[in-house]
Amino acid sequence: RDSLKDMGKCKSACAAALARGKSVVVDNTNPSARARAEFVKLAQTSSVKVRCFWMEASREMSEHLNKVREMAGSDHAHVPAQAYFGYSNNFEEPTKSEGFEEVVRVPFVPKFENPDEERIFKWRL
């Protein structure tokens, strides 16, 4: 949704890629089973396996990373506090019962390209 700016456009792009036999990655924050269900249904309609990779990061870490990106000069748009609040309030752990072949939990592990990145990351912001 960051690049297409609209959930309808995301679903259309997903459906079009699946219709062409392409693999699809929905890189998005879909906090609830209901939000994820539309993408799961699109995949199931196309008879493809659906896997969920759950990128685990606490709300506090996510907000910290937002500040780190800003301090490091990233062109990534600022994520407002209310977005974290809304996501947290609507979050439901993804489960296989939603139609996923598997749910893979991916813990957050920082990786740094240089010492400056690590220094900024470790600041108490």
N, CA, C and O of each residue as an XYZ file, in Angstrom:
500
protein
N       0.820     -1.187      0.000
C       0.000      0.000      0.000
C       0.864      1.251      0.000
O       0.406      2.322     -0.398
N       2.117      1.126      0.445
C       3.001      2.289      0.435
C       3.166      2.849     -0.969
O       3.179      4.065     -1.154
N       3.292      1.974     -1.957
C       3.525      2.467     -3.315
C       2.230      2.673     -4.099
O       2.138      3.611     -4.891
N       1.235      1.821     -3.895
C      -0.007      1.951     -4.665
C      -1.033      2.876     -3.998
O      -1.960      3.355     -4.652
N      -0.864      3.120     -2.719
C      -1.658      4.098     -1.957
C      -3.121      3.743     -1.736
O      -3.855      4.545     -1.160
N      -3.562      2.595     -2.164
C      -4.985      2.276     -2.080
C      -5.155      0.761     -2.010
O      -4.565      0.035     -2.810
N      -5.955      0.279     -1.061
C      -6.143     -1.160     -0.891
C      -6.772     -1.782     -2.140
O      -6.413     -2.899     -2.511
N      -7.695     -1.087     -2.787
C      -8.306     -1.607     -4.008
C      -7.270     -1.838     -5.103
O      -7.317     -2.848     -5.805
N      -6.335     -0.902     -5.247
C      -5.273     -1.049     -6.237
C      -4.361     -2.219     -5.875
O      -3.882     -2.938     -6.752
N      -4.127     -2.401     -4.578
C      -3.284     -3.530     -4.137
C      -3.940     -4.854     -4.520
O      -3.283     -5.749     -5.051
N      -5.225     -4.970     -4.251
C      -5.942     -6.211     -4.576
C      -5.979     -6.453     -6.082
O      -5.818     -7.584     -6.539
N      -6.190     -5.392     -6.842
C      -6.219     -5.525     -8.303
C      -4.863     -5.961     -8.846
O      -4.785     -6.829     -9.715
N      -3.801     -5.356     -8.333
C      -2.453     -5.719     -8.787
C      -2.147     -7.168     -8.412
O      -1.540     -7.898     -9.196
N      -2.559     -7.580     -7.236
C      -2.355     -8.959     -6.782
C      -3.108     -9.928     -7.689
O      -2.537    -10.916     -8.152
N      -4.373     -9.654     -7.943
C      -5.192    -10.527     -8.784
C      -4.627    -10.612    -10.200
O      -4.595    -11.690    -10.794
N      -4.183     -9.484    -10.737
C      -3.632     -9.463    -12.093
C      -2.348    -10.299    -12.173
O      -2.155    -11.054    -13.125
N      -1.480    -10.162    -11.181
C      -0.231    -10.936    -11.183
C      -0.529    -12.429    -11.062
O       0.071    -13.239    -11.767
N      -1.445    -12.793    -10.181
C      -1.807    -14.203    -10.026
C      -2.397    -14.761    -11.320
O      -2.123    -15.903    -11.688
N      -3.209    -13.952    -12.011
C      -3.814    -14.393    -13.269
C      -2.753    -14.641    -14.337
O      -2.956    -15.454    -15.239
N      -1.625    -13.944    -14.236
C      -0.518    -14.147    -15.188
C       0.424    -15.258    -14.721
O       1.454    -15.502    -15.350
N       0.076    -15.930    -13.626
C       0.899    -17.020    -13.125
C       2.125    -16.568    -12.357
O       3.065    -17.342    -12.178
N       2.126    -15.340    -11.908
C       3.267    -14.781    -11.179
C       3.144    -15.053     -9.687
O       2.044    -15.212     -9.159
N       4.279    -15.102     -9.024
C       4.289    -15.158     -7.561
C       3.994    -13.768     -7.035
O       4.319    -12.766     -7.672
N       3.378    -13.718     -5.872
C       2.995    -12.435     -5.294
C       3.439    -12.389     -3.840
O       3.280    -13.355     -3.094
N       3.993    -11.258     -3.455
C       4.316    -10.996     -2.056
C       3.529     -9.760     -1.656
O       3.679     -8.696     -2.256
N       2.698     -9.906     -0.648
C       1.957     -8.758     -0.124
C       2.760     -8.261      1.069
O       2.677     -8.811      2.167
N       3.528     -7.226      0.836
C       4.380     -6.646      1.864
C       3.612     -5.492      2.470
O       3.702     -4.350      2.021
N       2.866     -5.816      3.484
C       1.954     -4.818      4.023
C       1.659     -5.122      5.470
O       1.932     -6.217      5.962
N       1.116     -4.171      6.124
C       0.690     -4.373      7.505
C      -0.804     -4.661      7.500
O      -1.626     -3.747      7.441
N      -1.134     -5.917      7.562
C      -2.520     -6.371      7.626
C      -2.710     -6.979      9.008
O      -2.491     -8.175      9.202
N      -3.122     -6.150      9.973
C      -3.103     -6.596     11.365
C      -4.157     -7.634     11.740
O      -3.960     -8.389     12.692
N      -5.257     -7.685     11.020
C      -6.346     -8.571     11.423
C      -6.573     -9.694     10.415
O      -6.198     -9.599      9.246
N      -7.194    -10.750     10.906
C      -7.541    -11.868     10.018
C      -8.440    -11.371      8.889
O      -8.318    -11.815      7.748
N      -9.322    -10.469      9.209
C     -10.240     -9.929      8.196
C      -9.476     -9.211      7.086
O      -9.794     -9.371      5.908
N      -8.462     -8.413      7.463
C      -7.664     -7.695      6.462
C      -6.875     -8.661      5.594
O      -6.732     -8.445      4.391
N      -6.366     -9.718      6.194
C      -5.571    -10.702      5.444
C      -6.447    -11.602      4.580
O      -5.992    -12.123      3.562
N      -7.701    -11.784      4.983
C      -8.598    -12.735      4.311
C      -8.777    -12.434      2.827
O      -8.885    -13.359      2.021
N      -8.812    -11.176      2.458
C      -9.032    -10.830      1.050
C      -7.869    -11.313      0.178
O      -8.077    -11.776     -0.943
N      -6.649    -11.202      0.700
C      -5.488    -11.658     -0.069
C      -5.413    -13.181     -0.075
O      -5.042    -13.783     -1.082
N      -5.763    -13.799      1.039
C      -5.779    -15.267      1.101
C      -6.782    -15.812      0.092
O      -6.496    -16.778     -0.615
N      -7.951    -15.193      0.026
C      -8.990    -15.644     -0.904
C      -8.528    -15.505     -2.353
O      -8.764    -16.396     -3.169
N      -7.873    -14.391     -2.675
C      -7.350    -14.199     -4.039
C      -6.392    -15.328     -4.409
O      -6.453    -15.869     -5.513
N      -5.513    -15.674     -3.483
C      -4.538    -16.736     -3.751
C      -5.228    -18.085     -3.891
O      -4.913    -18.860     -4.794
N      -6.159    -18.361     -3.003
C      -6.867    -19.649     -3.056
C      -7.667    -19.781     -4.343
O      -7.750    -20.870     -4.913
N      -8.250    -18.695     -4.802
C      -8.998    -18.689     -6.064
C      -8.082    -19.052     -7.229
O      -8.516    -19.650     -8.213
N      -6.806    -18.679     -7.102
C      -5.824    -18.983     -8.145
C      -5.111    -20.306     -7.893
O      -4.170    -20.658     -8.604
N      -5.561    -21.029     -6.884
C      -4.985    -22.345     -6.531
C      -3.493    -22.302     -6.238
O      -2.746    -23.193     -6.641
N      -3.063    -21.257     -5.534
C      -1.662    -21.180     -5.120
C      -1.574    -21.291     -3.606
O      -2.512    -20.947     -2.887
N      -0.439    -21.775     -3.138
C      -0.207    -21.888     -1.706
C      -0.023    -20.497     -1.110
O       0.546    -19.602     -1.736
N      -0.512    -20.342      0.096
C      -0.413    -19.055      0.779
C       0.394    -19.247      2.054
O       0.043    -20.050      2.919
N       1.471    -18.499      2.150
C       2.287    -18.548      3.357
C       2.340    -17.159      3.969
O       2.320    -16.146      3.270
N       2.409    -17.141      5.287
C       2.507    -15.876      6.011
C       3.864    -15.806      6.689
O       4.242    -16.701      7.444
N       4.589    -14.740      6.412
C       5.840    -14.471      7.107
C       5.571    -13.300      8.040
O       5.412    -12.159      7.604
N       5.523    -13.604      9.321
C       5.183    -12.624     10.349
C       6.470    -11.988     10.858
O       7.231    -12.612     11.598
N       6.704    -10.755     10.461
C       7.893    -10.025     10.885
C       7.640     -9.490     12.296
O       6.889     -8.534     12.490
N       8.275    -10.119     13.256
C       8.023     -9.788     14.653
C       8.892     -8.614     15.106
O      10.121     -8.681     15.086
N       8.236     -7.569     15.503
C       8.894     -6.423     16.122
C       7.861     -5.784     17.039
O       6.712     -5.575     16.649
N       8.276     -5.483     18.242
C       7.347     -4.856     19.187
C       6.965     -3.466     18.695
O       7.628     -2.887     17.834
N       5.901     -2.953     19.252
C       5.486     -1.595     18.911
C       6.608     -0.618     19.241
O       6.896      0.294     18.466
N       7.234     -0.816     20.390
C       8.319      0.074     20.808
C       9.477      0.027     19.810
O      10.033      1.065     19.451
N       9.838     -1.177     19.362
C      10.928     -1.301     18.389
C      10.538     -0.661     17.064
O      11.358      0.000     16.428
N       9.303     -0.852     16.649
C       8.845     -0.263     15.384
C       8.915      1.263     15.435
O       9.340      1.903     14.473
N       8.501      1.836     16.548
C       8.569      3.295     16.687
C      10.027      3.762     16.733
O      10.366      4.809     16.181
N      10.874      2.992     17.384
C      12.301      3.311     17.432
C      12.890      3.294     16.020
O      13.633      4.201     15.645
N      12.561      2.268     15.243
C      13.071      2.166     13.874
C      12.601      3.334     13.013
O      13.326      3.792     12.130
N      11.389      3.812     13.271
C      10.868      4.973     12.560
C      11.772      6.183     12.819
O      12.122      6.915     11.892
N      12.142      6.383     14.078
C      13.015      7.509     14.430
C      14.416      7.316     13.861
O      15.035      8.270     13.389
N      14.909      6.097     13.907
C      16.236      5.811     13.365
C      16.278      6.126     11.872
O      17.236      6.732     11.391
N      15.238      5.716     11.134
C      15.203      6.014      9.689
C      15.282      7.519      9.452
O      15.992      7.980      8.558
N      14.551      8.273     10.257
C      14.561      9.735     10.096
C      15.937     10.310     10.395
O      16.413     11.186      9.673
N      16.580      9.827     11.451
C      17.895     10.339     11.835
C      18.966      9.954     10.820
O      19.943     10.677     10.628
N      18.771      8.815     10.176
C      19.744      8.332      9.199
C      19.535      8.968      7.827
O      20.297      8.702      6.898
N      18.507      9.806      7.696
C      18.284     10.499      6.434
C      17.526      9.694      5.393
O      17.603      9.986      4.200
N      16.789      8.675      5.842
C      16.010      7.860      4.911
C      14.908      8.700      4.267
O      14.399      9.644      4.870
N      14.552      8.343      3.042
C      13.437      9.033      2.383
C      12.101      8.356      2.693
O      11.072      8.721      2.124
N      12.119      7.373      3.592
C      10.897      6.691      4.019
C      10.017      7.698      4.760
O      10.502      8.441      5.614
N       8.747      7.720      4.438
C       7.823      8.659      5.076
C       7.702      8.374      6.570
O       7.743      7.220      6.997
N       7.553      9.429      7.352
C       7.341      9.307      8.799
C       6.043      8.545      9.058
O       5.024      8.797      8.417
N       6.095      7.624      9.994
C       4.891      6.883     10.388
C       4.389      7.518     11.679
O       5.098      7.495     12.685
N       3.175      8.088     11.674
C       2.677      8.765     12.874
C       2.319      7.787     13.994
O       2.004      6.624     13.744
N       2.375      8.279     15.224
C       2.092      7.453     16.409
C       0.719      6.801     16.320
O       0.553      5.661     16.754
N      -0.264      7.498     15.770
C      -1.611      6.922     15.690
C      -1.657      5.689     14.791
O      -2.527      4.834     14.962
N      -0.735      5.588     13.838
C      -0.685      4.386     12.985
C      -0.259      3.177     13.811
O      -0.810      2.088     13.652
N       0.718      3.367     14.690
C       1.146      2.271     15.570
C       0.030      1.890     16.538
O      -0.207      0.711     16.800
N      -0.637      2.890     17.054
C      -1.746      2.655     17.985
C      -2.849      1.853     17.300
O      -3.340      0.868     17.851
N      -3.235      2.276     16.101
C      -4.287      1.582     15.358
C      -3.903      0.158     15.025
O      -4.718     -0.755     15.157
N      -2.665     -0.042     14.592
C      -2.203     -1.390     14.262
C      -2.249     -2.278     15.506
O      -2.756     -3.398     15.457
N      -1.720     -1.775     16.612
C      -1.693     -2.549     17.858
C      -3.091     -2.926     18.323
O      -3.318     -4.045     18.783
N      -4.012     -2.007     18.203
C      -5.386     -2.268     18.649
C      -6.103     -3.287     17.774
O      -7.006     -3.979     18.244
N      -5.717     -3.386     16.525
C      -6.385     -4.301     15.591
C      -5.632     -5.603     15.363
O      -6.105     -6.476     14.636
N      -4.456     -5.740     15.984
C      -3.609     -6.890     15.702
C      -4.209     -8.202     16.217
O      -4.652     -8.305     17.361
N      -4.205     -9.191     15.331
C      -4.564    -10.571     15.654
C      -3.449    -11.447     15.108
O      -3.083    -11.332     13.938
N      -2.908    -12.319     15.948
C      -1.840    -13.199     15.484
C      -2.314    -14.010     14.285
O      -3.400    -14.589     14.327
N      -1.522    -14.063     13.217
C      -1.911    -14.888     12.075
C      -1.837    -16.376     12.428
O      -0.941    -16.810     13.151
N      -2.788    -17.142     11.909
C      -2.826    -18.583     12.179
C      -3.097    -19.342     10.879
O      -3.617    -18.785      9.912
N      -2.736    -20.615     10.881
C      -2.986    -21.455      9.709
C      -4.480    -21.571      9.416
O      -4.875    -21.778      8.269
N      -5.302    -21.439     10.443
C      -6.749    -21.565     10.236
C      -7.309    -20.486      9.311
O      -8.440    -20.608      8.840
N      -6.541    -19.439      9.047
C      -6.967    -18.386      8.109
C      -6.823    -18.835      6.660
O      -7.303    -18.165      5.746
N      -6.159    -19.973      6.454
C      -5.956    -20.463      5.096
C      -4.504    -20.476      4.676
O      -4.196    -20.775      3.523
N      -3.603    -20.156      5.594
C      -2.182    -20.183      5.281
C      -1.669    -21.616      5.293
O      -2.056    -22.415      6.146
N      -0.809    -21.932      4.355
C      -0.111    -23.215      4.344
C       0.786    -23.313      5.575
O       0.901    -24.362      6.208
N       1.414    -22.182      5.890
C       2.247    -22.102      7.087
C       2.351    -20.646      7.526
O       2.182    -19.726      6.726
N       2.631    -20.458      8.805
C       2.910    -19.137      9.361
C       4.321    -19.202      9.926
O       4.601    -19.964     10.851
N       5.201    -18.392      9.355
C       6.602    -18.385      9.761
C       6.873    -17.107     10.546
O       6.725    -16.000     10.028
N       7.270    -17.279     11.798
C       7.604    -16.129     12.639
C       9.054    -15.739     12.376
O       9.959    -16.564     12.493
N       9.263    -14.475     12.021
C      10.601    -13.975     11.708
C      10.963    -12.919     12.749
O      10.468    -11.794     12.692
N      11.824    -13.280     13.699
C      12.191    -12.305     14.733
C      13.033    -11.175     14.154
O      13.798    -11.371     13.210
N      12.880    -10.001     14.733
C      13.668     -8.853     14.287
C      15.104     -9.016     14.772
O      15.352     -9.204     15.963
N      16.042     -8.943     13.839
C      17.467     -8.981     14.150
C      18.111     -7.861     13.339
O      18.135     -7.926     12.110
N      18.631     -6.837     14.010
C      19.207     -5.725     13.244
C      20.486     -6.136     12.526
O      21.284     -6.919     13.042
N      20.664     -5.594     11.327
C      21.884     -5.793     10.547
C      22.341     -4.410     10.099
O      21.546     -3.594      9.634
N      23.610     -4.173     10.246
C      24.147     -2.850      9.965
C      25.146     -2.911      8.821
O      25.955     -3.835      8.730
N      25.078     -1.913      7.954
C      26.014     -1.849      6.836
C      27.300     -1.138      7.220
O      28.320     -1.283      6.546
N      27.254     -0.369      8.301
C      28.453      0.351      8.732
C      28.300      0.736     10.205
O      27.199      0.658     10.749
N      29.385      1.150     10.852
C      29.330      1.499     12.276
C      28.391      2.664     12.590
O      27.811      2.707     13.675
N      28.234      3.600     11.667
C      27.324      4.725     11.912
C      25.881      4.256     12.053
O      25.145      4.747     12.910
N      25.479      3.309     11.214
C      24.120      2.770     11.329
C      23.908      2.133     12.700
O      22.870      2.335     13.330
N      24.878      1.377     13.151
C      24.763      0.719     14.458
C      24.719      1.754     15.582
O      23.943      1.615     16.528
N      25.549      2.787     15.477
C      25.577      3.841     16.492
C      24.226      4.539     16.585
O      23.714      4.751     17.684
N      23.651      4.892     15.461
C      22.344      5.560     15.453
C      21.274      4.630     16.014
O      20.419      5.052     16.792
N      21.327      3.361     15.612
C      20.329      2.398     16.086
C      20.354      2.267     17.607
O      19.304      2.121     18.233
N      21.524      2.317     18.192
C      21.677      2.102     19.629
C      21.404      3.336     20.482
O      21.402      3.247     21.710
N      21.174      4.479     19.853
C      20.832      5.678     20.616
C      19.494      5.462     21.320
O      18.602      4.794     20.798
N      19.377      6.022     22.476
C      18.087      6.041     23.192
C      17.338      7.265     22.670
O      17.704      8.398     22.982
N      16.320      7.044     21.898
C      15.620      8.158     21.255
C      14.356      8.523     21.982
O      13.649      9.442     21.569
